[in-house]
PDB file of C-alpha atoms in Angstrom:
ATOM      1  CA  UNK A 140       0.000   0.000   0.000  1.00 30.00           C
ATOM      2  CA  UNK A 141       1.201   3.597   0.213  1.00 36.00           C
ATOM      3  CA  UNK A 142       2.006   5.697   2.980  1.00 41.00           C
ATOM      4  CA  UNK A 143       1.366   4.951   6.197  1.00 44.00           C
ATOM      5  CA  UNK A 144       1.920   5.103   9.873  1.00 42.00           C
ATOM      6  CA  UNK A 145       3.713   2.659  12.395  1.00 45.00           C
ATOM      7  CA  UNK A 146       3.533   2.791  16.427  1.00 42.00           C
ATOM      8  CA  UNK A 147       5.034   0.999  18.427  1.00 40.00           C
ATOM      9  CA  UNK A 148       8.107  -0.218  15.914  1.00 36.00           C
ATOM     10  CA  UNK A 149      11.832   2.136  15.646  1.00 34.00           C
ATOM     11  CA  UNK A 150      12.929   3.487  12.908  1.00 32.00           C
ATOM     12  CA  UNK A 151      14.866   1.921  10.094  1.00 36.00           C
ATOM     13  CA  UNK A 152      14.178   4.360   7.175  1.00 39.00           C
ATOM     14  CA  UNK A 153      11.245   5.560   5.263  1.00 42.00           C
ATOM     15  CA  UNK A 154      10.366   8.065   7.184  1.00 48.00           C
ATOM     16  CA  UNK A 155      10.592  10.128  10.422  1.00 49.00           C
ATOM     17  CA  UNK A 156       9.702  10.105  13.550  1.00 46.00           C
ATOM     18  CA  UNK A 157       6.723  11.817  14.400  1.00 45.00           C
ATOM     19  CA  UNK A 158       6.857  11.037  18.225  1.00 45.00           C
ATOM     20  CA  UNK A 159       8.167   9.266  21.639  1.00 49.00           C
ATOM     21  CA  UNK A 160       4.965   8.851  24.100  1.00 49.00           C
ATOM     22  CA  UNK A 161       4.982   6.947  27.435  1.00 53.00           C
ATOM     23  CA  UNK A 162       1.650   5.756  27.866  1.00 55.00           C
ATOM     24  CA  UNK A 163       1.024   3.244  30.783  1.00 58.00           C
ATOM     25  CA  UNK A 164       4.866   2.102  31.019  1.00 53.00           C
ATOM     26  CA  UNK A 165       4.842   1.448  27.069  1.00 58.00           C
ATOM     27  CA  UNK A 166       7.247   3.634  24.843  1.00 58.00           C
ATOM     28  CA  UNK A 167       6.131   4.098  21.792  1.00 64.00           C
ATOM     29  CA  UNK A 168       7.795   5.476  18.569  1.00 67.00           C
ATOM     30  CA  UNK A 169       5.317   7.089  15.648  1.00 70.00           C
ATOM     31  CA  UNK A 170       6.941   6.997  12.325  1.00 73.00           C
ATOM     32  CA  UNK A 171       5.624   8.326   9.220  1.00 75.00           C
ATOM     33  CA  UNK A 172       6.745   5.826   5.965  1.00 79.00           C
ATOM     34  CA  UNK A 173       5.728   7.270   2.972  1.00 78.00           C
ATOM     35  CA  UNK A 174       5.510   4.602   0.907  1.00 84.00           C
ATOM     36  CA  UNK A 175       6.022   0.911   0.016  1.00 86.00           C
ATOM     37  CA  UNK A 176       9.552   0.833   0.322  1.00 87.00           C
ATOM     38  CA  UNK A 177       9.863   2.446   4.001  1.00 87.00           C
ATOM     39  CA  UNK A 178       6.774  -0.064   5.545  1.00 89.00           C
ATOM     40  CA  UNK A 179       9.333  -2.754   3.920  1.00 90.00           C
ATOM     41  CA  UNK A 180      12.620  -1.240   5.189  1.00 92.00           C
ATOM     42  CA  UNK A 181      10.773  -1.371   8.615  1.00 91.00           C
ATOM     43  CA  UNK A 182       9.566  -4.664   8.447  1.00 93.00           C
ATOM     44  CA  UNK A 183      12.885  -5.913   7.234  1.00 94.00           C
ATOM     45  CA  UNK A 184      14.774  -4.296  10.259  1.00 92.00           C
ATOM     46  CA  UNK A 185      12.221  -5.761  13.179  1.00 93.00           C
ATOM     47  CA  UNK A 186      12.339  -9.119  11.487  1.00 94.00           C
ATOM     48  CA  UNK A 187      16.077  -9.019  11.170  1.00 93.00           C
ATOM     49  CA  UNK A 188      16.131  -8.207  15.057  1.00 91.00           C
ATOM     50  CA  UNK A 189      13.540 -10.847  16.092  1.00 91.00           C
ATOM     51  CA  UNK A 190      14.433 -14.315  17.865  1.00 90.00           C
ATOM     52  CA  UNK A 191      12.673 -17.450  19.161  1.00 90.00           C
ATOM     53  CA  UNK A 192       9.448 -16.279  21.413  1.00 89.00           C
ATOM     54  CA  UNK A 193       9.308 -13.042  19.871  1.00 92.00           C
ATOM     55  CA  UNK A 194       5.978 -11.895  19.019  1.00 91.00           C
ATOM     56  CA  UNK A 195       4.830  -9.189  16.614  1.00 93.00           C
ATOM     57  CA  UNK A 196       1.210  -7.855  16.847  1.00 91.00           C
ATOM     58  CA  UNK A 197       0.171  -6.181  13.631  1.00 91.00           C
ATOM     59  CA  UNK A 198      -3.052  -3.835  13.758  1.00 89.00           C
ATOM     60  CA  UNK A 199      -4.638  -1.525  11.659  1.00 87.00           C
ATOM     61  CA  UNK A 200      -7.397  -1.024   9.591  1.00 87.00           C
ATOM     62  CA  UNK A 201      -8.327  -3.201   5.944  1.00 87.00           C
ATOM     63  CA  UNK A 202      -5.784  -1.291   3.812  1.00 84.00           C
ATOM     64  CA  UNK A 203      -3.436   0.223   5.920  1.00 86.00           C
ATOM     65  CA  UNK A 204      -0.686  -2.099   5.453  1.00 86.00           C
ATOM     66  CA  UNK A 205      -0.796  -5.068   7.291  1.00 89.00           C
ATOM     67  CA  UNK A 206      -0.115  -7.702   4.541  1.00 88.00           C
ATOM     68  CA  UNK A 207       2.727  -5.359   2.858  1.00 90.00           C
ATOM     69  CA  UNK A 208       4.581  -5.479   6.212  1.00 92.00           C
ATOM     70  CA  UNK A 209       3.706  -9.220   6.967  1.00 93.00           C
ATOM     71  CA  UNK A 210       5.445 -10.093   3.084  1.00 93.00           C
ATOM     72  CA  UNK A 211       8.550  -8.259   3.726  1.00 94.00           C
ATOM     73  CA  UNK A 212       9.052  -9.725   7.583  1.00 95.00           C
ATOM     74  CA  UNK A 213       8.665 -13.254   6.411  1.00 95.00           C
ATOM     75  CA  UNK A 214      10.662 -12.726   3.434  1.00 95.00           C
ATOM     76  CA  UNK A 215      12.923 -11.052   5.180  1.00 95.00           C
ATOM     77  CA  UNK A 216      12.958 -13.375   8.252  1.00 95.00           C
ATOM     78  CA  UNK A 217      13.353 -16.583   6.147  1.00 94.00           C
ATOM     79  CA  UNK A 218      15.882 -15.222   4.201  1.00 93.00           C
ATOM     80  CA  UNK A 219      14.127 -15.774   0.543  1.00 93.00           C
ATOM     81  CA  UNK A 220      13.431 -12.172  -0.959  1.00 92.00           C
ATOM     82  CA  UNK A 221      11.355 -14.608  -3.731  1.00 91.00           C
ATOM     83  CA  UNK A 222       9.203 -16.578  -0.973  1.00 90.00           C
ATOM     84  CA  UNK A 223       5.835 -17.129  -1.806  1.00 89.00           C
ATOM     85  CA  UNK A 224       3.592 -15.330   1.318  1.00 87.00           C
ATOM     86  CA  UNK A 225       0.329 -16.546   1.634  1.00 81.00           C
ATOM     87  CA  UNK A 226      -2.744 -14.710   3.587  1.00 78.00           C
ATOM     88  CA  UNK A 227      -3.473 -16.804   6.637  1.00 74.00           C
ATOM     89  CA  UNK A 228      -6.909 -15.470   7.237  1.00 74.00           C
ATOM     90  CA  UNK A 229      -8.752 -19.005   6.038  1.00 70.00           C
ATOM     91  CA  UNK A 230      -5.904 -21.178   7.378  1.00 77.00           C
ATOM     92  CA  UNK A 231      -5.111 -18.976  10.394  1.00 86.00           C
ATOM     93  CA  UNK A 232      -2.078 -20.502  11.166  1.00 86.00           C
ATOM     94  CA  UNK A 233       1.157 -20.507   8.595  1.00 86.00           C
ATOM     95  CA  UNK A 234       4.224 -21.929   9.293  1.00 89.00           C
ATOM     96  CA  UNK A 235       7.898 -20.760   7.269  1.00 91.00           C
ATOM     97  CA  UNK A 236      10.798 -22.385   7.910  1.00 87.00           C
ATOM     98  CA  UNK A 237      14.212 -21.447   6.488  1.00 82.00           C
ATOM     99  CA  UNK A 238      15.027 -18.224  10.010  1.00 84.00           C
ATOM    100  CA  UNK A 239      16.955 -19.178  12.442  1.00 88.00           C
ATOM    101  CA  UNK A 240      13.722 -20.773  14.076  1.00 92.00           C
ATOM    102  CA  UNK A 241       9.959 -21.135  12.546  1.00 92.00           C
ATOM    103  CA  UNK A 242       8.309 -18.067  12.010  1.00 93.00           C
ATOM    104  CA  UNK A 243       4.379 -18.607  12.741  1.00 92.00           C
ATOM    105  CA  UNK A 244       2.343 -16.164  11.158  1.00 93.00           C
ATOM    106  CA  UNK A 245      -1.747 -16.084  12.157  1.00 88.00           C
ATOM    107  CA  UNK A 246      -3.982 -13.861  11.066  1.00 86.00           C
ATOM    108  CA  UNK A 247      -7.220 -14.056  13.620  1.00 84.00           C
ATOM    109  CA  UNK A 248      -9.730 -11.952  12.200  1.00 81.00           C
ATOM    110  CA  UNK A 249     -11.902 -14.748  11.185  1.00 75.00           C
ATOM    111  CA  UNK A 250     -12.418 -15.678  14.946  1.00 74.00           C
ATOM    112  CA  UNK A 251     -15.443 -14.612  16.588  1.00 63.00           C
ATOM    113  CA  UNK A 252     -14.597 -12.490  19.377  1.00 60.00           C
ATOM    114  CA  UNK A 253     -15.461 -15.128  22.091  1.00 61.00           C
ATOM    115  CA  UNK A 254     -14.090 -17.737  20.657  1.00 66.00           C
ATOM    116  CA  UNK A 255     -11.614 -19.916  22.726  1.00 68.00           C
ATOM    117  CA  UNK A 256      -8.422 -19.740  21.346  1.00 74.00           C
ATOM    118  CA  UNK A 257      -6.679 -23.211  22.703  1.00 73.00           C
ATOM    119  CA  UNK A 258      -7.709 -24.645  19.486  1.00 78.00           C
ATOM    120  CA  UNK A 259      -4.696 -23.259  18.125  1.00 79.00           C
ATOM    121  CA  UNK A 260      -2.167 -24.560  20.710  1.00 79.00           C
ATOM    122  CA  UNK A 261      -0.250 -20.963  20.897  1.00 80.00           C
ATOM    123  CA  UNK A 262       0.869 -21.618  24.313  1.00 83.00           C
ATOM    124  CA  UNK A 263       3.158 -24.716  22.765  1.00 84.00           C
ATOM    125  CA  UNK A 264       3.870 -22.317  18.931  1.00 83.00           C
ATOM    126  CA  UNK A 265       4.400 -18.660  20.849  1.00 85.00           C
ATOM    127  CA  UNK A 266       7.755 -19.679  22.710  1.00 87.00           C
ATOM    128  CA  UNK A 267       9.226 -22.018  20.160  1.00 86.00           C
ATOM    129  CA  UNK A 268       9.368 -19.914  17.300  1.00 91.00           C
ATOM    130  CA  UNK A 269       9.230 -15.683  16.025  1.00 94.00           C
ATOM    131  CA  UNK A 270       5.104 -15.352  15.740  1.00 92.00           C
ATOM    132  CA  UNK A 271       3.503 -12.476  13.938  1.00 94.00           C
ATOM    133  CA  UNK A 272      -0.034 -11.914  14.997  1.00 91.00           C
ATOM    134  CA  UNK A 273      -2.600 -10.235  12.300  1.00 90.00           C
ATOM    135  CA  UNK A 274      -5.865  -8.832  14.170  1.00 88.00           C
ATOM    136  CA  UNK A 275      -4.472  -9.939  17.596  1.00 86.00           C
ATOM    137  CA  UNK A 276      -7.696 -10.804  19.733  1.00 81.00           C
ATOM    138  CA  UNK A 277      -7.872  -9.404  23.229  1.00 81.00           C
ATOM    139  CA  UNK A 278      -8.162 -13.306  24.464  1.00 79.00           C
ATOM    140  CA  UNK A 279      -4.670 -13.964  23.553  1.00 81.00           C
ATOM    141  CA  UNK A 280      -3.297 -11.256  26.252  1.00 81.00           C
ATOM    142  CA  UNK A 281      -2.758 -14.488  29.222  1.00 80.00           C
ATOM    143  CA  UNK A 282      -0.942 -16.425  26.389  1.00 82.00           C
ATOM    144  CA  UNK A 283       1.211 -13.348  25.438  1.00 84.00           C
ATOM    145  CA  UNK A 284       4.900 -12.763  26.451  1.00 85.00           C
ATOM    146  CA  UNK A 285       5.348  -9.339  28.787  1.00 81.00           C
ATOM    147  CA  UNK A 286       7.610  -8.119  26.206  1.00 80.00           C
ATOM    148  CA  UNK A 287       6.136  -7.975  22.723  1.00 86.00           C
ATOM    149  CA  UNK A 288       6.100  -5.344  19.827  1.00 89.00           C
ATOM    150  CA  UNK A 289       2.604  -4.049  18.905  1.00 89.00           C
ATOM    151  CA  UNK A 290       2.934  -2.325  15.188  1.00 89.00           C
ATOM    152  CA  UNK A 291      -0.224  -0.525  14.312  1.00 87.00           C
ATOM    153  CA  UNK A 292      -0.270   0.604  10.701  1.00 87.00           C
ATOM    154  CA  UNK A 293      -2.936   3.713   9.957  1.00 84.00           C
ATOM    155  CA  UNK A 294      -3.547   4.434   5.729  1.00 75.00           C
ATOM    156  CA  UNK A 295      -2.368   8.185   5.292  1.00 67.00           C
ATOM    157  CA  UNK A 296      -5.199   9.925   2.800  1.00 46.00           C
ATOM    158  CA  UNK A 297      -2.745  11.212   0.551  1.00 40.00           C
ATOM    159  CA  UNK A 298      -0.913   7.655   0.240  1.00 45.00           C
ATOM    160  CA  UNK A 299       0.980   7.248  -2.764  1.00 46.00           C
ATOM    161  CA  UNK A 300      -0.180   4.357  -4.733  1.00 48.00           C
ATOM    162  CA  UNK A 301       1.528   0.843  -4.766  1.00 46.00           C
ATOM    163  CA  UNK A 302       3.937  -0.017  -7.378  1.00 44.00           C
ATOM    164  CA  UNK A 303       2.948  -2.212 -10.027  1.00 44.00           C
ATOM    165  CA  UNK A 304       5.188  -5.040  -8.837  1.00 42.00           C
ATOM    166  CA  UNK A 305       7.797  -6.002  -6.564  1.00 42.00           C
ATOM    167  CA  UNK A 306       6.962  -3.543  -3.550  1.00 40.00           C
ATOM    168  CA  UNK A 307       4.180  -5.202  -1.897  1.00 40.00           C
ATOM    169  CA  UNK A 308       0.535  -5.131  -1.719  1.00 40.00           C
ATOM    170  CA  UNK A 309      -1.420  -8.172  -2.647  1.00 41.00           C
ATOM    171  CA  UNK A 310      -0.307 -10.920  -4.126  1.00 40.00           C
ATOM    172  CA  UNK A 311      -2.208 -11.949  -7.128  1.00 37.00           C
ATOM    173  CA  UNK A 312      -5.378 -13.443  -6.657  1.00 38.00           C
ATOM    174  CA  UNK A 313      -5.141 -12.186  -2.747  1.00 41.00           C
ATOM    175  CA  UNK A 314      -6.488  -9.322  -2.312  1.00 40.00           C
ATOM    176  CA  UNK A 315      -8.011  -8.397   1.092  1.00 41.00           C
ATOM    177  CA  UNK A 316     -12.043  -8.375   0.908  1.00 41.00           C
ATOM    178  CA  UNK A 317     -12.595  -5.203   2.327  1.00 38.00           C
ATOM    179  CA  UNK A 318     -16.480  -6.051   2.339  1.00 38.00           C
ATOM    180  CA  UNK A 319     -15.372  -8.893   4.845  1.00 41.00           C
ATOM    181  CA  UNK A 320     -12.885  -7.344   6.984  1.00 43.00           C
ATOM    182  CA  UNK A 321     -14.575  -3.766   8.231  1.00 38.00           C
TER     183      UNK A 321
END
């Protein structure tokens, strides 16, 4: 997608820092990325930085980024700029080998809100491997580490569009149904 704006996640590139807040013993860093590239650069740098039991929470609105950031962390995680990334939002669970551990990406916005979560056995996957987290549900906060990164990615209005190929976006044939995911 275009521009955007990630909290919670330091800078790499792309952009500038808009802010440093303390807000109930969380720092947070506001960047503005203005465009494909920078949401990648940033991506890129966390995954680079990110170890076994890490977890990543990516949130946001339908559009604002979420799948552009999740392509370049796995890709950049497993080490295969050319690595095919699926949407887990049917599957909600997708494994990628190939890091220096299994990355586990979910997406959970198919979940009903009270819907158990043990189902997915994230107590056994969260400490094992790096997990990024797409529409984290407020029932996963027991299961969570104390230390995580929460990324929340906001669509700017005056986004630049995606490139045609090669930066991101969807892949083909996987678009996000925005009719679905409001």
């Amino acid at each position: 997608r275009g521009g955007a704006t990630a909290r919670g996640c330091s800078s790499a590139g792309g952009g500038g820092a808009v802010g440093v807040v303390n807000q109930e013993g969380e720092t947070r860093l506001e960047l503005r990325i203005d465009d494909v590239d920078g949401t990648w650069e940033i991506a890129e740098a966390i995954a680079d930085a990110a170890d076994a039991g890490d977890v990543v929470l990516l949130e946001g609105e339908v559009g604002a980024g979420k799948t552009t950031f999740a392509r370049g962390f796995i890709r950049a995680f497993t080490g295969d700029p050319d690595a095919t990334v699926a949407s887990p939002s049917f599957l909600l669970h997708l494994q990628y080998p190939g890091g220096p551990c299994t990355l586990h990406h979910l997406d959970l916005y198919r979940l009903l809100p009270d819907r158990d979560l043990a189902f997915l056995g994230l107590e056994e996957v969260l400490p094992t491997g790096v997990s990024l987290i797409e529409w984290p549900s407020p029932k996963l906060a027991h299961m969570l580490p104390e230390s995580l990164l929460k990324v929340h990615l906001t669509e700017e209005a005056a986004a630049a569009p995606a490139p045609e190929e090669g930066g991101g976006g969807e892949e083909e044939g996987e678009e996000e149904d925005s009719s679905q995911k409001s």
